[in-house]
mmCIF file with all atom_site columns, C-alpha atoms in Angstrom:
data_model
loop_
_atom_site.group_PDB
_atom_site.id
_atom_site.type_symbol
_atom_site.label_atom_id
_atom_site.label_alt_id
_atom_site.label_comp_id
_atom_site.label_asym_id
_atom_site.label_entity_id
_atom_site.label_seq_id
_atom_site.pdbx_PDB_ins_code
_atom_site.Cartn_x
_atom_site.Cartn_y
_atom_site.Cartn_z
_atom_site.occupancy
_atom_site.B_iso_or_equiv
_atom_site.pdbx_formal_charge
_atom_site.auth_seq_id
_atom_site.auth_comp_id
_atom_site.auth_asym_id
_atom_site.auth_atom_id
_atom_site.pdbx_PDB_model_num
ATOM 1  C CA . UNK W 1 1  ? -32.192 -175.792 -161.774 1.00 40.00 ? 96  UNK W CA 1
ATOM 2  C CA . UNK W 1 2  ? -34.551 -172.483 -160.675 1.00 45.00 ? 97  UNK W CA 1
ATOM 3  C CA . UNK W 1 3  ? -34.864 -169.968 -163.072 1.00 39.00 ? 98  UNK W CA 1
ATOM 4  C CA . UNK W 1 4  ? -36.136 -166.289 -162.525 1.00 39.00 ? 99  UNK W CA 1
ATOM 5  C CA . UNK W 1 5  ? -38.562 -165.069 -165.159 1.00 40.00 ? 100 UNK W CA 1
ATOM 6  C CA . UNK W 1 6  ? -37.944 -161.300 -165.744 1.00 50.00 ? 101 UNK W CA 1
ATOM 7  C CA . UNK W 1 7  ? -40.570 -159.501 -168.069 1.00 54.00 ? 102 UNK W CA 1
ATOM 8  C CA . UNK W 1 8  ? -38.175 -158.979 -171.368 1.00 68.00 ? 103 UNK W CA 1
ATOM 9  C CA . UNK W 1 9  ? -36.678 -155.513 -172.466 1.00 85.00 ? 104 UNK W CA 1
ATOM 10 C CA . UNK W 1 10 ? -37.373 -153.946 -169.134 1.00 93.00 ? 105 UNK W CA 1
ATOM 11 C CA . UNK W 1 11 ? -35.338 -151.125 -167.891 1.00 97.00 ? 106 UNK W CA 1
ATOM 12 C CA . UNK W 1 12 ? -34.383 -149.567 -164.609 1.00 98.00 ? 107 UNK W CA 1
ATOM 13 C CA . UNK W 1 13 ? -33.894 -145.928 -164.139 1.00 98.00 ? 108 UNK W CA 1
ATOM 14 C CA . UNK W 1 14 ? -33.114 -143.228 -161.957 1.00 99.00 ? 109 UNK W CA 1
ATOM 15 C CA . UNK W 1 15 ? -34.037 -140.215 -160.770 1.00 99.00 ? 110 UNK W CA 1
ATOM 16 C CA . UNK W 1 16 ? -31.675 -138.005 -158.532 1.00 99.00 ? 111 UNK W CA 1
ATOM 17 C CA . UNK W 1 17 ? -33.497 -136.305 -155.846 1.00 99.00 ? 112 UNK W CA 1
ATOM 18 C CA . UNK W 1 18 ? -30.926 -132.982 -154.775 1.00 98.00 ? 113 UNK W CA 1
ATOM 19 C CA . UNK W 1 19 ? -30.659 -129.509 -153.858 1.00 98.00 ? 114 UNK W CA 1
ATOM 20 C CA . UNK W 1 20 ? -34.660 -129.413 -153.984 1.00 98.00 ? 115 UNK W CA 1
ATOM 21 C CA . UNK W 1 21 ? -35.167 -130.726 -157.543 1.00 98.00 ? 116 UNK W CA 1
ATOM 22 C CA . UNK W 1 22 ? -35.900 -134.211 -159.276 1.00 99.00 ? 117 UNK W CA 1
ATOM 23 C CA . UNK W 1 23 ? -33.249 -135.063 -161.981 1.00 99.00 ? 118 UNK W CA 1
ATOM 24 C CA . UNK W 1 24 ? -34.332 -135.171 -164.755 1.00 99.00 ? 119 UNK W CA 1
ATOM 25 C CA . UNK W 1 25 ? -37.538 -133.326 -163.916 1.00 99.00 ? 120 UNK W CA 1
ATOM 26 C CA . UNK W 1 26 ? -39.686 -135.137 -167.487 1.00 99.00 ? 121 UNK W CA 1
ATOM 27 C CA . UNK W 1 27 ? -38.726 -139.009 -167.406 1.00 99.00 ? 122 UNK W CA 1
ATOM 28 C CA . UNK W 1 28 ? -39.860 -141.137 -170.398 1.00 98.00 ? 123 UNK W CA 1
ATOM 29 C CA . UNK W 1 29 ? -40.392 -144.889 -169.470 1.00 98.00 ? 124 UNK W CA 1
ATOM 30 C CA . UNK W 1 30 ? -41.858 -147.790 -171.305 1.00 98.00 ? 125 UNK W CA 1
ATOM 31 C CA . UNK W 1 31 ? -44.515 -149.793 -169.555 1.00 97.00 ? 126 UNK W CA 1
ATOM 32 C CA . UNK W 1 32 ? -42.754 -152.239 -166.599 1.00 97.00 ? 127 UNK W CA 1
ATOM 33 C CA . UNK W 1 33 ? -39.977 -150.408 -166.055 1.00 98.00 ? 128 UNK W CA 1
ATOM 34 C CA . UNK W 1 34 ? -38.831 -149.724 -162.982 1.00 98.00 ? 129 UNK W CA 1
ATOM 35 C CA . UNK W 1 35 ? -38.261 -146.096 -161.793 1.00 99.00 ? 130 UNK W CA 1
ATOM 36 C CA . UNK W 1 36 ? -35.754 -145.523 -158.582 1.00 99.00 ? 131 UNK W CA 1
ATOM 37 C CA . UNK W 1 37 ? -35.757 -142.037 -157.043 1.00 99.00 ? 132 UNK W CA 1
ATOM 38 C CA . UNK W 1 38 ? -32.686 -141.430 -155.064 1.00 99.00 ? 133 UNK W CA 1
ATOM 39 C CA . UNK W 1 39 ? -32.869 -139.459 -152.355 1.00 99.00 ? 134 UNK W CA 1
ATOM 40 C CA . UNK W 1 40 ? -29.082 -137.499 -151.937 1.00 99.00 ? 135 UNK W CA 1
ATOM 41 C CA . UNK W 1 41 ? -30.583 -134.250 -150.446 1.00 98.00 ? 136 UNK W CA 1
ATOM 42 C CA . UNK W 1 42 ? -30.203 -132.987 -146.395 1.00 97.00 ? 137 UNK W CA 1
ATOM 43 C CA . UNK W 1 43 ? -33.961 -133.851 -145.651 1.00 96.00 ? 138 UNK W CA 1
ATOM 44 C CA . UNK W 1 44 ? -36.542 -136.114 -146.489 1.00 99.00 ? 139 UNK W CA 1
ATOM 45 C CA . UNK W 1 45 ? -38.883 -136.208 -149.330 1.00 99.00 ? 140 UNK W CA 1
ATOM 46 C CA . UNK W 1 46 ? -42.350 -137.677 -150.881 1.00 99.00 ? 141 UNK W CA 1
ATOM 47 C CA . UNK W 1 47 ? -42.461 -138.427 -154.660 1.00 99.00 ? 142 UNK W CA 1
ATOM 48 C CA . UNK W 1 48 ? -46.543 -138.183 -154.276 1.00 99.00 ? 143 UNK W CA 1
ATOM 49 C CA . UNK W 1 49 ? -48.549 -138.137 -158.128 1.00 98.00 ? 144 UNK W CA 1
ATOM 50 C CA . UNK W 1 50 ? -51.436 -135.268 -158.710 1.00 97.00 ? 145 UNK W CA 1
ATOM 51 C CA . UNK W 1 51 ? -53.927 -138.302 -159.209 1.00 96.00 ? 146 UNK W CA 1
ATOM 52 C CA . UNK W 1 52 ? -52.630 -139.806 -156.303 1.00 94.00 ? 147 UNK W CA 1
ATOM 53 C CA . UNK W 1 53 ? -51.609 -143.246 -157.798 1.00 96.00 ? 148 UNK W CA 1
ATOM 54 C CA . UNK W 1 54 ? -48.531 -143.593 -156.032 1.00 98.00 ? 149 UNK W CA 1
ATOM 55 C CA . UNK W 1 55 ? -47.106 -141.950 -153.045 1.00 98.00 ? 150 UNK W CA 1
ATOM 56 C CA . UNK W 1 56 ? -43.479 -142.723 -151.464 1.00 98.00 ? 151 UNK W CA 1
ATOM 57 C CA . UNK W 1 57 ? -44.037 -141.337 -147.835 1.00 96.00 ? 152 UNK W CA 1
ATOM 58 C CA . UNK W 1 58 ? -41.007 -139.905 -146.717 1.00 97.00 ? 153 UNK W CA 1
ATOM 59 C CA . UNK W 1 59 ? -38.062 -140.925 -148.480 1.00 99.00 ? 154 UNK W CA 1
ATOM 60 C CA . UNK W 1 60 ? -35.118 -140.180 -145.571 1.00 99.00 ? 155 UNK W CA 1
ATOM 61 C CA . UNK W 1 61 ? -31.501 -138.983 -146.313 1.00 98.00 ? 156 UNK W CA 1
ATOM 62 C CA . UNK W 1 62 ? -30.010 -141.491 -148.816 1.00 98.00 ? 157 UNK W CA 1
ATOM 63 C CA . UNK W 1 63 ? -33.106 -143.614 -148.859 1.00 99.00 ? 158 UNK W CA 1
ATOM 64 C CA . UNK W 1 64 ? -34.212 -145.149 -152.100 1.00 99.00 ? 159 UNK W CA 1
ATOM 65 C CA . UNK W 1 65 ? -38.018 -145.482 -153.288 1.00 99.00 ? 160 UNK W CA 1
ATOM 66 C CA . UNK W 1 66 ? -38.935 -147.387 -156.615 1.00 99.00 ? 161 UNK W CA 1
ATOM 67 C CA . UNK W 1 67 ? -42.164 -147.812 -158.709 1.00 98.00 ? 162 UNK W CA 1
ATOM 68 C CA . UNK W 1 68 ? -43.299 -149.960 -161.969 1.00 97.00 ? 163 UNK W CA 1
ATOM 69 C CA . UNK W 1 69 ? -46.101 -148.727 -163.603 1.00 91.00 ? 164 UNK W CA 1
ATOM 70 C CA . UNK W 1 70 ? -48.373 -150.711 -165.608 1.00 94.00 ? 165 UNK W CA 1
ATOM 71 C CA . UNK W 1 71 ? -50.478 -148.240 -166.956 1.00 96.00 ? 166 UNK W CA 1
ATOM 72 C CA . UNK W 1 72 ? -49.933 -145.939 -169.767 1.00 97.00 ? 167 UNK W CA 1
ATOM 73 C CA . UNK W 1 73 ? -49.756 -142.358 -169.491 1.00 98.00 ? 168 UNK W CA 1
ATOM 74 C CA . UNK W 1 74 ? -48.576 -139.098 -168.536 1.00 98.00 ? 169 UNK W CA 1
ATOM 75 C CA . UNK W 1 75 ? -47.902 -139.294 -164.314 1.00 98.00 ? 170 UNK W CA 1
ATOM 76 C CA . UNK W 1 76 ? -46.868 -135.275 -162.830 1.00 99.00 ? 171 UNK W CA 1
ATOM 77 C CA . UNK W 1 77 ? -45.410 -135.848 -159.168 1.00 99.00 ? 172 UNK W CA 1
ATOM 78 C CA . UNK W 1 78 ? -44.586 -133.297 -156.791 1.00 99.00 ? 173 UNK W CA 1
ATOM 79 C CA . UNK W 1 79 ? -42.691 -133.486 -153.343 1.00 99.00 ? 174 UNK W CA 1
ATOM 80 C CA . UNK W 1 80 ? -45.453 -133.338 -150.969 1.00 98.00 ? 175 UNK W CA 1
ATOM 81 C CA . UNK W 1 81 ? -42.860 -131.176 -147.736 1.00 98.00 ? 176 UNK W CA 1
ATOM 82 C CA . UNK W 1 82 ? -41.490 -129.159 -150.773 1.00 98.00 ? 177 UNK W CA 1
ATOM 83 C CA . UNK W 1 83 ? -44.345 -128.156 -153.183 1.00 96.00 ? 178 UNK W CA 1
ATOM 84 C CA . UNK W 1 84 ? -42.066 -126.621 -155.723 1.00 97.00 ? 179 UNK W CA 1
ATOM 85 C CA . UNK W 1 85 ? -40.553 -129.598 -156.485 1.00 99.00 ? 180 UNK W CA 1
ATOM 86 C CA . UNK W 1 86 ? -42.086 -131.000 -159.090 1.00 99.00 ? 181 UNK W CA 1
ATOM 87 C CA . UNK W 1 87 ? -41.588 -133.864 -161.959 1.00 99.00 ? 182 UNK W CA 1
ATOM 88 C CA . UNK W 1 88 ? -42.983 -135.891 -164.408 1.00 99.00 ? 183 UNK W CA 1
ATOM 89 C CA . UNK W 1 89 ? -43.145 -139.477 -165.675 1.00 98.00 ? 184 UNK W CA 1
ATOM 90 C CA . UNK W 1 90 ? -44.298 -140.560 -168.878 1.00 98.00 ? 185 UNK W CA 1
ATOM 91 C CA . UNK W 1 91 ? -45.217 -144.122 -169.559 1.00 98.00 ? 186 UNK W CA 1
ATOM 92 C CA . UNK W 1 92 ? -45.513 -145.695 -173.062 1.00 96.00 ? 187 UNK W CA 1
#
């Protein structure tokens, strides 16, 4: 028998990315969880942190892009075409 070991009360979440905003814009995760951005807008997007940490690329037209964070703190992301969108994650 193969088993799969998965890291215990992990979640999965997911931001919406649409008509030029992240939903929800504040996100509070605990450490390991995985975050999926969806993108359901007309154009492509980046979901690209101030510290740069992490940085999609372009997510296209119903494209997906996910992240697990394994350090602690307070992560503010912006859309790197779109400037004024804008988001944060928070990682406990």
């Amino acid at each position: 028998m193969i088993g799969i070991s998965l890291a215990q009360n992990t979640k999965v979440h997911h931001v919406k990315i649409e008509g030029m905003k992240f939903t929800p814009q504040t996100l509070t995760v605990n450490l390991n969880d995985t975050v999926i951005w969806n993108n359901k807008d007309f154009f492509p997007h980046t979901v690209t942190s101030e510290d740069k940490s992490f940085n999609s690329m372009g997510i296209p037209v119903n494209g997906t892009w996910q992240l697990i964070l394994k350090k602690k703190g307070t992560y503010n992301y912006k859309c790197m075409f779109h400037t004024v969108m804008k988001g944060s994650l928070i990682i406990k």
